[in-house]
């Protein structure tokens, strides 16, 4: 029984806009999960344009210019590029750079330029890891720094409090977010409502700030102070950090609910706050404005309400950090399934929600990196210099991928596609170029993390490909082996399942088993798990069975890159291999390769050593495929690439 190419199903209820959850309910849930990163940007984005590495004068020209830039950046990058256009580019309900690459690769993956698209997606993923380290650090630090607005003497407690909160955040990950997640949406709704109300009061007092809706004020800023305006883009972009998260989390909520929550609630609240910060600065004298610009977000509130605002903002940044950490887990799982990261231990923190996972190695690596960032940079202003490059780099890559999408997948005419792409490349490229000026001030960090992650991801993908090729070269055809082995080994009762990475040849574990033990089970299944470039595979196309005779079967289980690879659960549904599987009568045989670096031209020796290290530290197939520990036999072999 051999099905056609696996086709796709939508995610379960609640994912991708399930039938049983209303759009409004999903939109409310998205406010708590998706918009934390971009929602906490008012804490530092407006401030950094004036007090960052390239300070601006606190006059009407610059305040109106910055507010106008923030408005139009949010409109073009978030509302138009991501929410309106890219959210249409879903890979069967899923979004994000890797999902987009998988979608494009299905069209051009076999062409001579397909590899460029894959590398772009991998680099965007690599930059995300830098983002996921900086976001918790800058968000929590900027919130706790509000204590210095309440009372200057509290400044010595900012870093200790921030570190305690961040460590607690990472310690909570193994317990899952199901229980505290129920509080996310109400807290974020209160937060957005409060910051909108505070901004609205200032706009009412100084309504002239609304003139900044006119793009002329942004243009005038450039015409008057061209260099400073360009450099200011490096801080203005902080207002749109988190836009990629809207696209990546589309699979959990669906494009309709995300668009509703963005246009109907989140964007208006953010703009009211940004315009309110600008209105406040314009309405103050020079001395008061110079004091307020150090923390304009908190100066919006009357003095008696600043401490409650600090507490509320801290909760909001805690939630924003939680979302980006969960995103790191999710993108790691996708990269793992698509073959860019070695198998890592994954723990499921919810019995009902498949998407709620915990990856210990990623969690602790992020925690160490965040602590180092806080202790190294000391304050959110210094971290802001490091923040923009990761975000603008990922957004620029998404724009390039969007160009390929428009031409190859959506088949737009070039006279439609080129103007759209050029506009976004100018905008995103300007943001990225402005942030490159901050490399020496901290921008080196996400670039370093991105380079390391890119090297590891591409090394693993290349090494894995070479290893499979070497093993295929020496593999014995299964048809020949089945006939000869049947006459040279004793058959014993039960079922033996030999896990194989390739769908051709004989697994090394099977060869070693018959060589050393000289026995064969009455039913021998060579099982391969294949991950498709689609998020979910139709259960009817889950299995591919090839009877080989003499009690031998070759079986392939198809999964989407968003699905759990639970082999025992899949086997209970498979009855085309000579009957049902009884786990108590089934043994799993795994091949465990030890890599011997060689001078063959496959990879430079230093990359071979990195690949060997990654191979040694990868989680076992037993853990990854959720095999019963008391039914597994591992047989080792050595291979040169």
XYZ file of C-alpha atoms in Angstrom:
641
model
C 0.000 0.000 0.000
C 1.667 3.182 -1.166
C -0.238 6.488 -1.017
C 0.280 9.527 -3.149
C 2.415 12.412 -1.974
C 1.175 13.284 1.532
C -1.391 16.014 1.432
C -2.175 18.447 4.162
C -4.758 19.001 6.820
C -5.330 22.050 8.947
C -4.102 22.053 12.524
C -6.398 20.831 15.287
C -9.155 23.005 16.720
C -7.895 26.340 17.916
C -4.784 26.258 15.731
C -4.946 28.247 12.579
C -8.459 29.474 13.380
C -10.288 26.239 14.334
C -14.006 25.940 13.717
C -14.921 25.707 17.413
C -13.270 28.935 18.504
C -14.753 32.248 17.525
C -12.646 34.870 15.819
C -13.169 37.249 18.735
C -12.019 34.692 21.303
C -8.907 33.921 19.284
C -8.245 37.641 18.787
C -8.379 38.187 22.559
C -6.056 35.243 23.153
C -3.605 36.623 20.592
C -3.346 39.899 22.527
C -1.874 37.961 25.445
C 0.501 35.764 23.475
C 1.567 37.447 20.238
C 1.742 41.182 20.893
C 3.893 41.310 24.020
C 7.141 42.120 22.191
C 5.814 44.951 20.022
C 3.515 46.034 22.871
C 6.370 46.769 25.264
C 8.364 48.776 22.702
C 6.926 52.129 23.958
C 9.040 51.607 27.075
C 12.204 52.445 25.146
C 11.635 53.112 21.397
C 10.674 56.824 21.550
C 13.237 57.518 24.268
C 16.126 55.926 22.370
C 15.670 58.161 19.313
C 16.488 61.160 21.510
C 18.938 59.842 24.122
C 20.525 56.958 22.201
C 23.942 56.949 20.501
C 22.920 59.901 18.296
C 20.875 62.349 20.459
C 18.326 64.682 18.923
C 17.251 68.143 20.003
C 13.923 68.236 21.871
C 12.216 70.658 19.507
C 9.067 70.486 17.432
C 10.902 69.525 14.224
C 12.501 66.429 15.744
C 9.613 65.335 17.961
C 7.100 65.592 15.110
C 9.575 63.951 12.751
C 10.215 60.982 15.061
C 6.526 60.451 15.853
C 5.721 60.592 12.135
C 8.485 58.069 11.386
C 7.128 55.725 14.064
C 3.591 55.997 12.665
C 4.592 55.348 9.069
C 7.065 52.608 10.010
C 4.341 50.812 11.907
C 1.955 51.310 8.998
C 4.331 50.123 6.269
C 6.287 47.348 8.016
C 3.747 45.855 10.422
C 0.341 46.683 8.964
C 1.113 46.461 5.239
C 4.111 44.148 4.849
C 3.354 41.593 7.559
C -0.322 41.769 8.503
C -1.686 42.503 5.018
C 0.724 40.777 2.597
C 2.879 38.170 4.322
C 0.019 36.758 6.377
C -1.452 35.657 3.064
C 1.718 33.619 2.531
C 0.867 30.789 4.889
C 2.218 27.280 4.484
C -1.113 25.495 5.052
C -1.906 27.723 8.025
C 1.629 28.170 9.392
C 3.817 31.281 9.157
C 7.396 32.281 9.905
C 10.643 32.290 7.939
C 11.116 28.504 7.916
C 7.489 27.854 6.948
C 7.866 30.433 4.160
C 11.068 28.779 2.945
C 9.362 25.367 2.946
C 6.496 26.856 0.925
C 8.853 28.416 -1.638
C 11.086 25.326 -1.776
C 8.125 23.228 -2.880
C 8.171 25.350 -6.064
C 11.840 26.115 -6.685
C 13.665 23.774 -4.315
C 15.073 21.664 -7.150
C 16.298 24.617 -9.213
C 19.889 25.859 -9.173
C 18.840 28.917 -7.108
C 16.691 27.047 -4.578
C 19.586 26.708 -2.118
C 19.843 30.514 -1.822
C 16.275 30.675 -0.520
C 17.029 27.974 2.039
C 20.149 29.785 3.245
C 18.201 33.038 3.637
C 15.608 31.270 5.779
C 18.293 29.613 7.877
C 20.044 32.951 8.449
C 16.744 34.599 9.462
C 16.267 31.746 11.930
C 19.818 32.246 13.223
C 19.162 35.949 13.817
C 16.004 35.038 15.737
C 18.130 33.353 18.408
C 19.949 36.634 18.992
C 16.578 38.379 19.199
C 15.275 35.814 21.689
C 18.237 36.547 23.961
C 18.017 40.342 23.789
C 14.210 40.685 24.083
C 13.869 39.355 27.657
C 16.898 41.361 28.796
C 15.881 44.731 27.320
C 12.160 44.321 28.086
C 12.489 43.420 31.762
C 15.333 45.882 32.346
C 13.402 48.780 30.780
C 10.374 48.011 32.942
C 12.299 47.692 36.210
C 14.219 50.896 35.418
C 10.923 52.670 36.022
C 11.763 52.355 39.724
C 14.344 55.104 39.259
C 11.547 57.417 38.076
C 9.610 56.631 41.251
C 12.702 57.162 43.421
C 16.240 57.743 42.157
C 17.824 55.914 45.108
C 16.297 52.635 43.899
C 18.673 52.509 40.917
C 21.044 50.105 42.706
C 18.235 47.529 42.905
C 17.361 47.559 39.184
C 19.833 44.916 37.991
C 19.308 42.499 40.954
C 15.510 42.705 40.575
C 15.738 42.228 36.806
C 18.017 39.196 37.226
C 15.705 37.600 39.798
C 12.716 38.070 37.497
C 14.564 36.682 34.480
C 15.892 33.635 36.312
C 12.395 32.975 37.665
C 11.036 33.262 34.120
C 13.378 30.565 32.808
C 12.836 28.354 35.855
C 9.096 28.408 35.172
C 9.457 27.101 31.629
C 9.594 23.424 32.588
C 6.196 23.749 34.279
C 4.613 24.974 31.064
C 2.530 28.072 30.472
C -0.953 26.559 30.501
C -1.922 27.915 33.940
C -0.206 31.300 33.920
C -1.053 31.654 30.234
C -4.708 32.116 31.161
C -3.702 35.415 32.793
C -1.760 36.713 29.794
C -4.653 38.176 27.796
C -6.345 40.013 30.730
C -3.020 41.517 31.873
C -2.072 42.644 28.369
C -5.540 44.073 27.714
C -5.264 46.135 30.915
C -1.720 47.170 29.938
C -2.702 48.303 26.421
C -5.768 50.117 27.748
C -3.737 51.968 30.394
C -0.959 53.088 28.031
C -3.563 54.227 25.471
C -5.425 56.219 28.134
C -2.212 57.868 29.373
C -1.295 58.834 25.825
C -4.791 60.113 25.077
C -4.633 62.533 28.021
C -1.435 64.095 26.655
C -2.856 64.271 23.120
C -5.918 66.062 24.509
C -3.620 68.584 26.210
C -1.435 69.073 23.115
C -3.498 68.059 20.061
C -1.024 69.633 17.633
C 0.969 66.368 17.830
C -1.644 64.862 15.479
C -0.052 66.846 12.658
C 2.637 64.133 12.775
C 0.198 61.834 10.955
C 1.261 63.776 7.874
C 4.331 62.092 6.276
C 5.636 65.576 5.428
C 7.016 65.872 8.972
C 9.077 62.690 8.513
C 10.290 63.986 5.153
C 11.068 67.413 6.624
C 13.179 65.718 9.301
C 15.274 64.101 6.539
C 15.501 67.290 4.481
C 16.693 69.300 7.500
C 18.911 66.759 9.285
C 19.598 64.051 6.721
C 22.368 62.212 8.566
C 20.726 62.438 11.980
C 17.380 61.325 10.528
C 19.039 58.300 8.930
C 20.774 57.392 12.187
C 17.482 57.886 14.074
C 16.006 55.037 12.013
C 18.208 52.712 14.068
C 16.078 53.569 17.114
C 12.748 54.159 15.362
C 12.796 50.523 14.236
C 12.495 49.485 17.883
C 8.823 50.469 17.566
C 8.224 47.593 15.128
C 10.185 44.858 16.912
C 7.974 41.831 17.230
C 6.424 42.182 13.770
C 7.958 38.858 12.717
C 6.213 37.253 15.712
C 2.836 38.173 14.245
C 3.711 36.147 11.168
C 5.324 33.262 13.054
C 2.349 32.824 15.417
C -0.225 32.863 12.636
C -0.609 29.081 12.882
C -1.828 29.315 16.468
C -4.523 31.918 15.909
C -5.172 32.378 12.182
C -4.742 35.504 10.095
C -8.299 36.770 10.727
C -8.050 36.960 14.539
C -4.539 38.454 14.371
C -5.658 41.146 11.955
C -8.670 41.914 14.129
C -6.618 42.277 17.317
C -3.909 44.324 15.546
C -6.062 46.811 13.657
C -8.913 46.847 16.165
C -7.007 47.166 19.443
C -3.218 46.842 19.628
C -2.149 49.297 16.920
C -4.511 52.109 18.081
C -3.313 51.677 21.686
C 0.359 51.802 20.689
C -0.084 54.839 18.464
C -1.992 56.707 21.176
C 0.907 56.080 23.542
C 3.616 57.117 21.076
C 1.710 60.255 20.085
C 1.105 60.901 23.798
C 4.828 60.723 24.547
C 5.493 63.190 21.740
C 2.691 65.507 22.906
C 4.070 65.502 26.449
C 7.600 66.451 25.345
C 6.289 69.223 23.062
C 4.203 70.653 25.888
C 7.066 70.877 28.418
C 9.724 73.569 28.841
C 13.308 72.688 27.994
C 14.363 71.657 31.512
C 11.267 69.513 32.149
C 11.502 67.935 28.693
C 15.167 67.029 29.277
C 14.146 65.245 32.485
C 11.076 63.532 31.003
C 12.882 62.197 27.916
C 14.973 59.961 30.188
C 11.832 57.858 30.681
C 8.888 59.390 28.779
C 6.791 56.224 29.114
C 6.623 56.583 32.910
C 6.421 60.381 32.925
C 3.085 60.068 31.104
C 1.555 58.966 34.423
C 0.961 61.237 37.422
C 3.559 60.709 40.132
C 1.234 58.701 42.405
C 0.484 56.205 39.601
C 4.055 55.590 38.458
C 4.772 52.694 40.829
C 1.599 50.797 39.767
C 2.596 51.498 36.135
C 6.063 50.042 36.802
C 4.438 46.890 38.220
C 2.025 46.611 35.281
C 4.808 47.173 32.735
C 6.965 44.551 34.469
C 4.148 42.010 34.134
C 3.792 42.953 30.463
C 7.525 42.525 29.787
C 7.447 39.195 31.636
C 4.705 38.076 29.234
C 6.588 39.461 26.221
C 9.677 37.515 27.280
C 7.631 34.356 27.761
C 6.285 34.661 24.228
C 9.737 35.005 22.640
C 11.113 32.072 24.671
C 8.187 29.901 23.563
C 8.921 31.107 20.029
C 12.520 29.925 20.371
C 11.247 26.476 21.416
C 8.836 26.387 18.482
C 11.344 27.497 15.840
C 13.899 25.020 17.196
C 11.384 22.208 16.821
C 10.670 23.283 13.228
C 14.386 23.479 12.402
C 14.905 20.079 14.010
C 12.153 18.498 11.956
C 13.448 20.083 8.755
C 16.959 18.738 9.388
C 18.891 21.858 10.430
C 19.339 21.057 14.120
C 20.256 17.734 15.737
C 17.689 15.921 17.823
C 17.176 17.660 21.170
C 15.224 16.510 24.190
C 11.676 17.904 23.929
C 9.228 17.786 26.821
C 5.541 18.413 26.340
C 4.134 20.614 29.087
C 0.469 20.137 28.211
C -1.549 16.963 27.715
C -3.978 18.760 25.395
C -1.924 21.393 23.523
C 0.728 19.888 21.238
C 2.364 23.281 20.669
C 3.289 23.772 24.328
C 6.787 22.330 24.509
C 9.901 22.803 26.601
C 13.440 22.225 25.292
C 15.824 22.206 28.298
C 19.057 22.828 26.359
C 17.614 25.876 24.570
C 16.061 27.189 27.794
C 19.287 27.099 29.814
C 21.384 28.455 26.931
C 19.004 31.414 26.616
C 19.046 31.982 30.385
C 22.848 32.113 30.538
C 22.959 34.453 27.536
C 20.325 36.790 29.033
C 22.159 36.975 32.380
C 25.430 37.757 30.597
C 23.687 40.460 28.546
C 22.208 42.147 31.626
C 25.512 42.074 33.513
C 27.484 43.251 30.467
C 25.259 46.054 29.147
C 23.845 47.124 32.558
C 20.901 49.166 31.169
C 18.245 49.049 28.468
C 19.724 51.983 26.504
C 22.958 50.074 25.917
C 20.997 46.965 24.956
C 18.919 48.964 22.462
C 22.027 49.327 20.298
C 22.269 45.549 20.074
C 18.573 44.999 19.537
C 17.821 46.493 16.150
C 20.212 44.521 13.937
C 18.647 41.124 14.626
C 15.149 42.461 13.943
C 15.980 44.471 10.821
C 18.100 41.639 9.447
C 15.226 39.165 9.785
C 12.717 41.645 8.310
C 14.986 42.347 5.319
C 15.389 38.616 4.678
C 11.611 38.184 4.863
C 11.316 40.906 2.220
C 13.706 39.042 -0.083
C 11.767 35.825 0.477
C 8.561 37.741 -0.217
C 10.002 38.789 -3.587
C 10.607 35.146 -4.501
C 7.133 34.256 -3.241
C 5.395 36.899 -5.373
C 7.155 35.793 -8.552
C 7.307 32.002 -8.184
C 4.394 30.953 -5.965
C 1.776 33.656 -6.469
C 2.865 34.273 -10.081
C 2.483 38.059 -9.920
C 3.325 39.987 -13.066
C 6.710 41.638 -12.693
C 5.285 45.147 -13.094
C 3.129 44.486 -9.992
C 5.731 42.641 -7.941
C 8.792 44.830 -8.547
C 7.332 48.139 -7.233
C 5.998 46.404 -4.100
C 9.312 44.694 -3.383
C 11.366 47.829 -4.120
C 9.313 49.928 -1.663
C 9.769 47.415 1.151
C 13.442 46.852 0.347
C 14.058 50.608 0.556
C 12.264 50.853 3.899
C 13.668 47.663 5.455
C 17.102 48.212 3.910
C 17.261 51.726 5.380
C 16.417 50.367 8.832
C 19.063 47.648 8.503
C 21.720 50.073 7.212
C 21.010 52.502 10.063
C 21.464 49.711 12.580
C 24.769 48.647 11.051
C 26.180 51.923 12.380
C 25.619 50.521 15.892
C 27.769 47.405 15.447
C 30.553 48.759 17.647
C 28.063 49.838 20.351
C 26.594 46.362 20.850
C 25.201 45.414 17.460
C 28.049 42.890 17.183
C 26.280 40.616 19.665
C 23.273 39.484 17.577
C 25.528 39.288 14.505
C 27.910 37.038 16.449
C 25.053 34.858 17.702
C 23.587 34.752 14.195
C 26.935 33.737 12.673
C 27.471 30.976 15.245
C 23.919 29.673 14.859
C 24.155 29.821 11.047
C 27.415 27.859 11.111
C 25.936 25.205 13.393
C 22.685 24.865 11.416
C 24.358 24.622 8.020
C 27.087 22.312 9.338
C 24.491 19.920 10.707
C 22.438 19.950 7.503
C 25.528 19.392 5.336
C 27.038 16.729 7.591
C 23.744 14.872 7.827
C 23.456 14.849 4.032
C 27.036 13.578 3.619
C 26.553 10.874 6.248
C 23.438 9.593 4.496
C 25.253 9.558 1.161
C 28.183 7.565 2.613
C 25.836 5.069 4.245
C 23.844 4.701 1.025
C 27.046 3.993 -0.928
C 27.763 0.869 1.125
C 24.149 -0.165 1.749
C 23.069 -3.659 0.701
C 19.777 -3.862 -1.245
C 17.054 -5.046 1.114
C 15.541 -7.508 -1.395
C 18.816 -9.430 -1.702
C 19.406 -9.296 2.052
C 15.897 -10.580 2.895
C 16.277 -13.700 0.775
C 19.780 -14.569 1.952
C 19.165 -13.756 5.645
C 16.042 -15.916 5.764
C 18.139 -19.015 5.066
C 21.083 -18.151 7.327
C 19.448 -17.088 10.590
C 17.100 -18.573 13.156
C 13.620 -16.988 13.162
C 12.240 -16.141 16.609
C 8.784 -14.938 17.631
C 7.886 -11.294 17.933
C 8.470 -8.124 15.921
C 11.716 -6.266 15.324
C 11.578 -2.672 14.122
C 14.817 -1.291 12.707
C 14.823 2.501 12.525
C 16.421 3.772 9.303
C 17.123 7.318 8.135
C 17.016 6.256 4.482
C 14.297 4.493 2.524
C 16.864 2.410 0.632
C 19.287 -0.319 1.674
C 19.665 -2.265 4.901
C 20.113 -0.403 8.225
C 23.471 -1.025 9.854
C 21.696 -2.167 13.029
C 20.049 -5.001 11.091
C 23.374 -6.071 9.593
C 25.079 -6.018 12.995
C 22.206 -7.872 14.632
C 22.313 -10.792 12.226
C 26.127 -10.779 12.242
C 26.445 -10.993 16.025
C 23.159 -12.558 17.199
C 22.371 -14.692 14.120
C 18.623 -14.398 14.670
C 15.712 -12.750 12.907
C 12.278 -12.026 14.329
C 9.298 -13.503 12.528
C 8.311 -9.974 11.494
C 11.007 -7.471 10.555
C 10.002 -3.878 9.839
C 12.463 -1.329 8.490
C 10.921 1.946 9.575
C 11.740 5.432 8.291
C 10.228 8.663 9.627
C 9.986 11.355 6.954
C 9.243 15.012 7.673
C 7.364 16.758 4.871
C 7.691 20.456 4.005
C 4.101 20.997 5.112
C 2.940 21.578 8.699
C 0.440 18.712 9.035
C -0.027 15.469 7.111
C -3.431 13.939 6.505
C -3.831 10.859 8.780
C -5.021 8.881 5.757
C -1.616 9.451 4.128
C 0.401 8.901 7.300
C 1.720 5.455 6.349
C 3.498 4.010 3.350
C 3.958 0.207 3.432
C 6.025 -2.009 1.118
C 5.892 -5.791 1.792
C 9.255 -7.365 0.879
C 8.385 -11.027 1.435
C 9.721 -13.537 3.981
C 8.266 -11.504 6.849
C 10.113 -8.300 5.871
C 8.355 -4.932 5.492
C 9.564 -1.443 4.704
C 7.389 1.221 6.355
C 7.482 5.003 6.103
C 5.657 7.277 8.539
C 5.006 10.792 7.226
C 4.818 13.774 9.572
C 4.486 17.500 8.970
C 7.154 19.783 10.405
C 4.767 21.017 13.125
C 3.780 17.540 14.333
C 5.114 15.372 17.134
C 7.072 12.320 16.019
C 5.449 9.762 18.324
C 6.309 6.423 16.701
C 4.563 4.076 19.193
C 1.341 6.084 18.882
C 1.567 5.872 15.082
C 2.233 2.121 15.161
C -0.965 1.490 17.106
C -2.825 2.858 14.067
C -0.848 0.801 11.557
C -2.171 -2.673 10.685
C -0.809 -3.154 7.180
C 2.463 -4.829 8.267
C 1.102 -8.283 8.881
C -1.251 -7.282 11.680
C -1.394 -5.039 14.727
C 1.676 -4.138 16.781
C 1.884 -5.335 20.379
C 4.459 -3.183 22.146
C 5.230 -5.992 24.607
C 6.200 -8.236 21.686
C 8.059 -5.537 19.732
C 11.733 -4.616 19.957
C 13.224 -1.453 18.470
C 16.751 -1.583 17.067
C 18.637 1.691 16.603
C 21.832 2.440 14.725
C 24.126 4.842 16.553
C 26.897 6.205 14.364
C 30.268 7.395 15.598
C 31.803 9.863 13.172
C 35.459 9.548 12.266
C 36.793 12.794 10.777
C 38.541 12.222 7.481
C 40.334 14.185 4.794
C 37.603 13.476 2.238
C 36.437 16.606 0.402
C 32.919 16.594 1.839
C 33.515 19.303 4.477
C 36.510 21.144 5.926
C 38.000 19.214 8.839
C 36.981 21.901 11.356
C 33.339 21.576 10.285
C 33.588 17.783 10.488
C 34.745 18.123 14.092
C 31.822 20.455 14.857
C 29.428 17.980 13.244
C 30.950 15.103 15.245
C 30.477 17.108 18.456
C 26.837 17.861 17.574
C 26.254 14.198 16.734
C 27.654 13.071 20.097
C 25.460 15.506 22.007
C 22.226 14.937 20.081
C 19.331 13.312 21.895
C 18.942 9.627 21.117
C 16.402 8.449 18.583
C 14.731 6.608 21.452
C 13.996 9.897 23.187
C 13.109 11.828 20.056
C 10.705 9.227 18.663
C 9.299 8.502 22.163
C 10.171 4.811 22.030
C 9.581 2.642 25.140
C 12.928 2.554 26.967
C 12.662 -1.117 27.943
C 12.122 -2.235 24.332
C 15.124 -0.550 22.676
C 18.456 -2.060 21.567
C 21.227 0.223 20.264
C 23.951 -1.060 17.951
C 26.870 1.193 17.058
C 28.862 1.687 13.899
C 31.548 4.011 12.593
C 31.340 6.168 9.494
C 33.629 8.598 7.678
C 32.319 11.570 5.726
